[in-house]
């Protein structure tokens, strides 16, 4: 088991996630998933999935395509 990750590692992961999100919005989700798989970092792929789900949910709510939970 590894210890806590450094601030530098957190920054690197955030930068990689932002890069994947940028690909998703410019080239499509499938292109971003392909890129994430190439990185061969399961944690990053999982974090990317979570981030996309959150962004998609927020966008659908803004467009009134999804009702906000009460």
PDB file of N, CA, C and O in Angstrom, residues 22-70:
ATOM      1  N   UNK A  22     -10.982  17.997 -22.046  1.00  0.00           N
ATOM      2  CA  UNK A  22     -10.840  18.814 -23.254  1.00  0.00           C
ATOM      3  C   UNK A  22     -11.005  17.957 -24.507  1.00  0.00           C
ATOM      4  O   UNK A  22     -11.688  18.356 -25.455  1.00  0.00           O
ATOM      5  N   UNK A  23     -10.403  16.776 -24.508  1.00  0.00           N
ATOM      6  CA  UNK A  23     -10.543  15.867 -25.646  1.00  0.00           C
ATOM      7  C   UNK A  23     -12.008  15.476 -25.808  1.00  0.00           C
ATOM      8  O   UNK A  23     -12.533  15.460 -26.928  1.00  0.00           O
ATOM      9  N   UNK A  24     -12.673  15.173 -24.700  1.00  0.00           N
ATOM     10  CA  UNK A  24     -14.078  14.765 -24.759  1.00  0.00           C
ATOM     11  C   UNK A  24     -14.948  15.843 -25.392  1.00  0.00           C
ATOM     12  O   UNK A  24     -15.824  15.545 -26.211  1.00  0.00           O
ATOM     13  N   UNK A  25     -14.726  17.092 -25.037  1.00  0.00           N
ATOM     14  CA  UNK A  25     -15.549  18.170 -25.566  1.00  0.00           C
ATOM     15  C   UNK A  25     -15.171  18.577 -26.988  1.00  0.00           C
ATOM     16  O   UNK A  25     -16.006  19.089 -27.722  1.00  0.00           O
ATOM     17  N   UNK A  26     -13.922  18.328 -27.383  1.00  0.00           N
ATOM     18  CA  UNK A  26     -13.493  18.714 -28.731  1.00  0.00           C
ATOM     19  C   UNK A  26     -13.583  17.569 -29.736  1.00  0.00           C
ATOM     20  O   UNK A  26     -13.966  17.785 -30.882  1.00  0.00           O
ATOM     21  N   UNK A  27     -13.205  16.362 -29.314  1.00  0.00           N
ATOM     22  CA  UNK A  27     -13.129  15.226 -30.247  1.00  0.00           C
ATOM     23  C   UNK A  27     -14.135  14.131 -29.940  1.00  0.00           C
ATOM     24  O   UNK A  27     -14.228  13.159 -30.680  1.00  0.00           O
ATOM     25  N   UNK A  28     -14.834  14.268 -28.829  1.00  0.00           N
ATOM     26  CA  UNK A  28     -15.839  13.280 -28.465  1.00  0.00           C
ATOM     27  C   UNK A  28     -15.402  12.416 -27.296  1.00  0.00           C
ATOM     28  O   UNK A  28     -14.209  12.254 -27.026  1.00  0.00           O
ATOM     29  N   UNK A  29     -16.397  11.868 -26.628  1.00  0.00           N
ATOM     30  CA  UNK A  29     -16.151  11.053 -25.437  1.00  0.00           C
ATOM     31  C   UNK A  29     -15.349   9.804 -25.778  1.00  0.00           C
ATOM     32  O   UNK A  29     -14.450   9.414 -25.032  1.00  0.00           O
ATOM     33  N   UNK A  30     -15.655   9.173 -26.911  1.00  0.00           N
ATOM     34  CA  UNK A  30     -14.937   7.940 -27.273  1.00  0.00           C
ATOM     35  C   UNK A  30     -13.444   8.199 -27.470  1.00  0.00           C
ATOM     36  O   UNK A  30     -12.606   7.387 -27.070  1.00  0.00           O
ATOM     37  N   UNK A  31     -13.103   9.328 -28.066  1.00  0.00           N
ATOM     38  CA  UNK A  31     -11.688   9.681 -28.243  1.00  0.00           C
ATOM     39  C   UNK A  31     -11.016   9.886 -26.889  1.00  0.00           C
ATOM     40  O   UNK A  31      -9.869   9.468 -26.684  1.00  0.00           O
ATOM     41  N   UNK A  32     -11.722  10.506 -25.968  1.00  0.00           N
ATOM     42  CA  UNK A  32     -11.161  10.736 -24.632  1.00  0.00           C
ATOM     43  C   UNK A  32     -10.979   9.420 -23.888  1.00  0.00           C
ATOM     44  O   UNK A  32      -9.967   9.223 -23.206  1.00  0.00           O
ATOM     45  N   UNK A  33     -11.932   8.524 -24.011  1.00  0.00           N
ATOM     46  CA  UNK A  33     -11.819   7.221 -23.353  1.00  0.00           C
ATOM     47  C   UNK A  33     -10.638   6.449 -23.931  1.00  0.00           C
ATOM     48  O   UNK A  33      -9.865   5.838 -23.189  1.00  0.00           O
ATOM     49  N   UNK A  34     -10.494   6.487 -25.244  1.00  0.00           N
ATOM     50  CA  UNK A  34      -9.363   5.812 -25.882  1.00  0.00           C
ATOM     51  C   UNK A  34      -8.039   6.362 -25.356  1.00  0.00           C
ATOM     52  O   UNK A  34      -7.119   5.613 -25.040  1.00  0.00           O
ATOM     53  N   UNK A  35      -7.958   7.686 -25.242  1.00  0.00           N
ATOM     54  CA  UNK A  35      -6.741   8.316 -24.712  1.00  0.00           C
ATOM     55  C   UNK A  35      -6.504   7.902 -23.258  1.00  0.00           C
ATOM     56  O   UNK A  35      -5.378   7.607 -22.865  1.00  0.00           O
ATOM     57  N   UNK A  36      -7.552   7.874 -22.463  1.00  0.00           N
ATOM     58  CA  UNK A  36      -7.422   7.483 -21.055  1.00  0.00           C
ATOM     59  C   UNK A  36      -6.937   6.038 -20.937  1.00  0.00           C
ATOM     60  O   UNK A  36      -6.095   5.726 -20.086  1.00  0.00           O
ATOM     61  N   UNK A  37      -7.436   5.169 -21.784  1.00  0.00           N
ATOM     62  CA  UNK A  37      -6.997   3.764 -21.761  1.00  0.00           C
ATOM     63  C   UNK A  37      -5.535   3.626 -22.140  1.00  0.00           C
ATOM     64  O   UNK A  37      -4.822   2.800 -21.589  1.00  0.00           O
ATOM     65  N   UNK A  38      -5.082   4.441 -23.087  1.00  0.00           N
ATOM     66  CA  UNK A  38      -3.677   4.411 -23.498  1.00  0.00           C
ATOM     67  C   UNK A  38      -2.758   4.763 -22.338  1.00  0.00           C
ATOM     68  O   UNK A  38      -1.624   4.294 -22.279  1.00  0.00           O
ATOM     69  N   UNK A  39      -3.237   5.601 -21.438  1.00  0.00           N
ATOM     70  CA  UNK A  39      -2.413   6.014 -20.294  1.00  0.00           C
ATOM     71  C   UNK A  39      -2.188   4.863 -19.326  1.00  0.00           C
ATOM     72  O   UNK A  39      -1.262   4.906 -18.520  1.00  0.00           O
ATOM     73  N   UNK A  40      -3.051   3.839 -19.383  1.00  0.00           N
ATOM     74  CA  UNK A  40      -2.925   2.635 -18.576  1.00  0.00           C
ATOM     75  C   UNK A  40      -2.828   2.938 -17.074  1.00  0.00           C
ATOM     76  O   UNK A  40      -1.990   2.400 -16.365  1.00  0.00           O
ATOM     77  N   UNK A  41      -3.695   3.845 -16.639  1.00  0.00           N
ATOM     78  CA  UNK A  41      -3.777   4.188 -15.220  1.00  0.00           C
ATOM     79  C   UNK A  41      -5.243   4.039 -14.803  1.00  0.00           C
ATOM     80  O   UNK A  41      -6.044   4.955 -14.998  1.00  0.00           O
ATOM     81  N   UNK A  42      -5.615   2.875 -14.242  1.00  0.00           N
ATOM     82  CA  UNK A  42      -7.018   2.615 -13.890  1.00  0.00           C
ATOM     83  C   UNK A  42      -7.633   3.691 -13.005  1.00  0.00           C
ATOM     84  O   UNK A  42      -8.790   4.057 -13.195  1.00  0.00           O
ATOM     85  N   UNK A  43      -6.874   4.216 -12.063  1.00  0.00           N
ATOM     86  CA  UNK A  43      -7.403   5.268 -11.186  1.00  0.00           C
ATOM     87  C   UNK A  43      -7.821   6.486 -12.007  1.00  0.00           C
ATOM     88  O   UNK A  43      -8.871   7.076 -11.785  1.00  0.00           O
ATOM     89  N   UNK A  44      -6.996   6.845 -12.975  1.00  0.00           N
ATOM     90  CA  UNK A  44      -7.287   8.014 -13.801  1.00  0.00           C
ATOM     91  C   UNK A  44      -8.529   7.773 -14.650  1.00  0.00           C
ATOM     92  O   UNK A  44      -9.372   8.658 -14.783  1.00  0.00           O
ATOM     93  N   UNK A  45      -8.679   6.588 -15.204  1.00  0.00           N
ATOM     94  CA  UNK A  45      -9.863   6.265 -15.999  1.00  0.00           C
ATOM     95  C   UNK A  45     -11.117   6.338 -15.136  1.00  0.00           C
ATOM     96  O   UNK A  45     -12.138   6.895 -15.554  1.00  0.00           O
ATOM     97  N   UNK A  46     -11.037   5.845 -13.919  1.00  0.00           N
ATOM     98  CA  UNK A  46     -12.175   5.904 -12.999  1.00  0.00           C
ATOM     99  C   UNK A  46     -12.506   7.353 -12.627  1.00  0.00           C
ATOM    100  O   UNK A  46     -13.666   7.760 -12.622  1.00  0.00           O
ATOM    101  N   UNK A  47     -11.482   8.137 -12.332  1.00  0.00           N
ATOM    102  CA  UNK A  47     -11.692   9.547 -11.984  1.00  0.00           C
ATOM    103  C   UNK A  47     -12.276  10.306 -13.172  1.00  0.00           C
ATOM    104  O   UNK A  47     -13.148  11.166 -12.997  1.00  0.00           O
ATOM    105  N   UNK A  48     -11.839   9.977 -14.377  1.00  0.00           N
ATOM    106  CA  UNK A  48     -12.363  10.603 -15.582  1.00  0.00           C
ATOM    107  C   UNK A  48     -13.845  10.272 -15.751  1.00  0.00           C
ATOM    108  O   UNK A  48     -14.658  11.148 -16.046  1.00  0.00           O
ATOM    109  N   UNK A  49     -14.191   9.040 -15.525  1.00  0.00           N
ATOM    110  CA  UNK A  49     -15.596   8.616 -15.604  1.00  0.00           C
ATOM    111  C   UNK A  49     -16.443   9.425 -14.629  1.00  0.00           C
ATOM    112  O   UNK A  49     -17.491   9.957 -14.988  1.00  0.00           O
ATOM    113  N   UNK A  50     -15.995   9.504 -13.383  1.00  0.00           N
ATOM    114  CA  UNK A  50     -16.739  10.261 -12.368  1.00  0.00           C
ATOM    115  C   UNK A  50     -16.903  11.728 -12.764  1.00  0.00           C
ATOM    116  O   UNK A  50     -17.984  12.302 -12.615  1.00  0.00           O
ATOM    117  N   UNK A  51     -15.850  12.310 -13.262  1.00  0.00           N
ATOM    118  CA  UNK A  51     -15.875  13.709 -13.666  1.00  0.00           C
ATOM    119  C   UNK A  51     -16.850  13.938 -14.823  1.00  0.00           C
ATOM    120  O   UNK A  51     -17.644  14.881 -14.800  1.00  0.00           O
ATOM    121  N   UNK A  52     -16.821  13.056 -15.809  1.00  0.00           N
ATOM    122  CA  UNK A  52     -17.736  13.186 -16.940  1.00  0.00           C
ATOM    123  C   UNK A  52     -19.182  13.045 -16.507  1.00  0.00           C
ATOM    124  O   UNK A  52     -20.053  13.797 -16.962  1.00  0.00           O
ATOM    125  N   UNK A  53     -19.455  12.095 -15.641  1.00  0.00           N
ATOM    126  CA  UNK A  53     -20.821  11.889 -15.163  1.00  0.00           C
ATOM    127  C   UNK A  53     -21.314  13.146 -14.451  1.00  0.00           C
ATOM    128  O   UNK A  53     -22.431  13.610 -14.688  1.00  0.00           O
ATOM    129  N   UNK A  54     -20.482  13.713 -13.599  1.00  0.00           N
ATOM    130  CA  UNK A  54     -20.869  14.937 -12.880  1.00  0.00           C
ATOM    131  C   UNK A  54     -21.115  16.092 -13.849  1.00  0.00           C
ATOM    132  O   UNK A  54     -22.103  16.821 -13.728  1.00  0.00           O
ATOM    133  N   UNK A  55     -20.215  16.283 -14.809  1.00  0.00           N
ATOM    134  CA  UNK A  55     -20.371  17.380 -15.773  1.00  0.00           C
ATOM    135  C   UNK A  55     -21.596  17.170 -16.642  1.00  0.00           C
ATOM    136  O   UNK A  55     -22.338  18.111 -16.915  1.00  0.00           O
ATOM    137  N   UNK A  56     -21.831  15.940 -17.073  1.00  0.00           N
ATOM    138  CA  UNK A  56     -22.988  15.654 -17.909  1.00  0.00           C
ATOM    139  C   UNK A  56     -24.274  15.879 -17.131  1.00  0.00           C
ATOM    140  O   UNK A  56     -25.217  16.486 -17.634  1.00  0.00           O
ATOM    141  N   UNK A  57     -24.314  15.435 -15.906  1.00  0.00           N
ATOM    142  CA  UNK A  57     -25.500  15.625 -15.058  1.00  0.00           C
ATOM    143  C   UNK A  57     -25.793  17.112 -14.896  1.00  0.00           C
ATOM    144  O   UNK A  57     -26.930  17.559 -15.059  1.00  0.00           O
ATOM    145  N   UNK A  58     -24.770  17.890 -14.583  1.00  0.00           N
ATOM    146  CA  UNK A  58     -24.947  19.337 -14.421  1.00  0.00           C
ATOM    147  C   UNK A  58     -25.454  19.978 -15.710  1.00  0.00           C
ATOM    148  O   UNK A  58     -26.349  20.830 -15.681  1.00  0.00           O
ATOM    149  N   UNK A  59     -24.881  19.584 -16.836  1.00  0.00           N
ATOM    150  CA  UNK A  59     -25.288  20.155 -18.118  1.00  0.00           C
ATOM    151  C   UNK A  59     -26.732  19.783 -18.445  1.00  0.00           C
ATOM    152  O   UNK A  59     -27.507  20.631 -18.905  1.00  0.00           O
ATOM    153  N   UNK A  60     -27.124  18.544 -18.201  1.00  0.00           N
ATOM    154  CA  UNK A  60     -28.500  18.128 -18.461  1.00  0.00           C
ATOM    155  C   UNK A  60     -29.480  18.872 -17.559  1.00  0.00           C
ATOM    156  O   UNK A  60     -30.570  19.237 -17.998  1.00  0.00           O
ATOM    157  N   UNK A  61     -29.094  19.124 -16.328  1.00  0.00           N
ATOM    158  CA  UNK A  61     -29.965  19.875 -15.423  1.00  0.00           C
ATOM    159  C   UNK A  61     -30.098  21.322 -15.897  1.00  0.00           C
ATOM    160  O   UNK A  61     -31.194  21.888 -15.859  1.00  0.00           O
ATOM    161  N   UNK A  62     -29.020  21.924 -16.359  1.00  0.00           N
ATOM    162  CA  UNK A  62     -29.070  23.299 -16.852  1.00  0.00           C
ATOM    163  C   UNK A  62     -29.982  23.408 -18.067  1.00  0.00           C
ATOM    164  O   UNK A  62     -30.645  24.430 -18.264  1.00  0.00           O
ATOM    165  N   UNK A  63     -30.024  22.360 -18.863  1.00  0.00           N
ATOM    166  CA  UNK A  63     -30.848  22.375 -20.075  1.00  0.00           C
ATOM    167  C   UNK A  63     -32.262  21.844 -19.818  1.00  0.00           C
ATOM    168  O   UNK A  63     -33.011  21.611 -20.747  1.00  0.00           O
ATOM    169  N   UNK A  64     -32.582  21.637 -18.548  1.00  0.00           N
ATOM    170  CA  UNK A  64     -33.888  21.126 -18.151  1.00  0.00           C
ATOM    171  C   UNK A  64     -34.222  19.778 -18.779  1.00  0.00           C
ATOM    172  O   UNK A  64     -35.378  19.482 -19.071  1.00  0.00           O
ATOM    173  N   UNK A  65     -33.200  18.968 -19.005  1.00  0.00           N
ATOM    174  CA  UNK A  65     -33.392  17.628 -19.539  1.00  0.00           C
ATOM    175  C   UNK A  65     -33.394  16.590 -18.421  1.00  0.00           C
ATOM    176  O   UNK A  65     -33.713  15.432 -18.638  1.00  0.00           O
ATOM    177  N   UNK A  66     -33.027  17.033 -17.234  1.00  0.00           N
ATOM    178  CA  UNK A  66     -32.961  16.172 -16.072  1.00  0.00           C
ATOM    179  C   UNK A  66     -33.454  16.973 -14.883  1.00  0.00           C
ATOM    180  O   UNK A  66     -33.045  18.112 -14.685  1.00  0.00           O
ATOM    181  N   UNK A  67     -34.343  16.378 -14.098  1.00  0.00           N
ATOM    182  CA  UNK A  67     -34.866  17.081 -12.938  1.00  0.00           C
ATOM    183  C   UNK A  67     -33.898  16.959 -11.771  1.00  0.00           C
ATOM    184  O   UNK A  67     -33.282  15.917 -11.558  1.00  0.00           O
ATOM    185  N   UNK A  68     -33.805  18.026 -11.002  1.00  0.00           N
ATOM    186  CA  UNK A  68     -32.967  18.029  -9.820  1.00  0.00           C
ATOM    187  C   UNK A  68     -33.619  17.170  -8.746  1.00  0.00           C
ATOM    188  O   UNK A  68     -34.834  17.201  -8.555  1.00  0.00           O
ATOM    189  N   UNK A  69     -32.785  16.378  -8.078  1.00  0.00           N
ATOM    190  CA  UNK A  69     -33.295  15.518  -7.011  1.00  0.00           C
ATOM    191  C   UNK A  69     -33.756  16.378  -5.850  1.00  0.00           C
ATOM    192  O   UNK A  69     -33.171  17.393  -5.524  1.00  0.00           O
ATOM    193  N   UNK A  70     -34.844  15.949  -5.228  1.00  0.00           N
ATOM    194  CA  UNK A  70     -35.374  16.728  -4.089  1.00  0.00           C
ATOM    195  C   UNK A  70     -34.998  16.067  -2.788  1.00  0.00           C
ATOM    196  O   UNK A  70     -34.746  14.964  -2.668  1.00  0.00           O
TER     197      UNK A  70
END
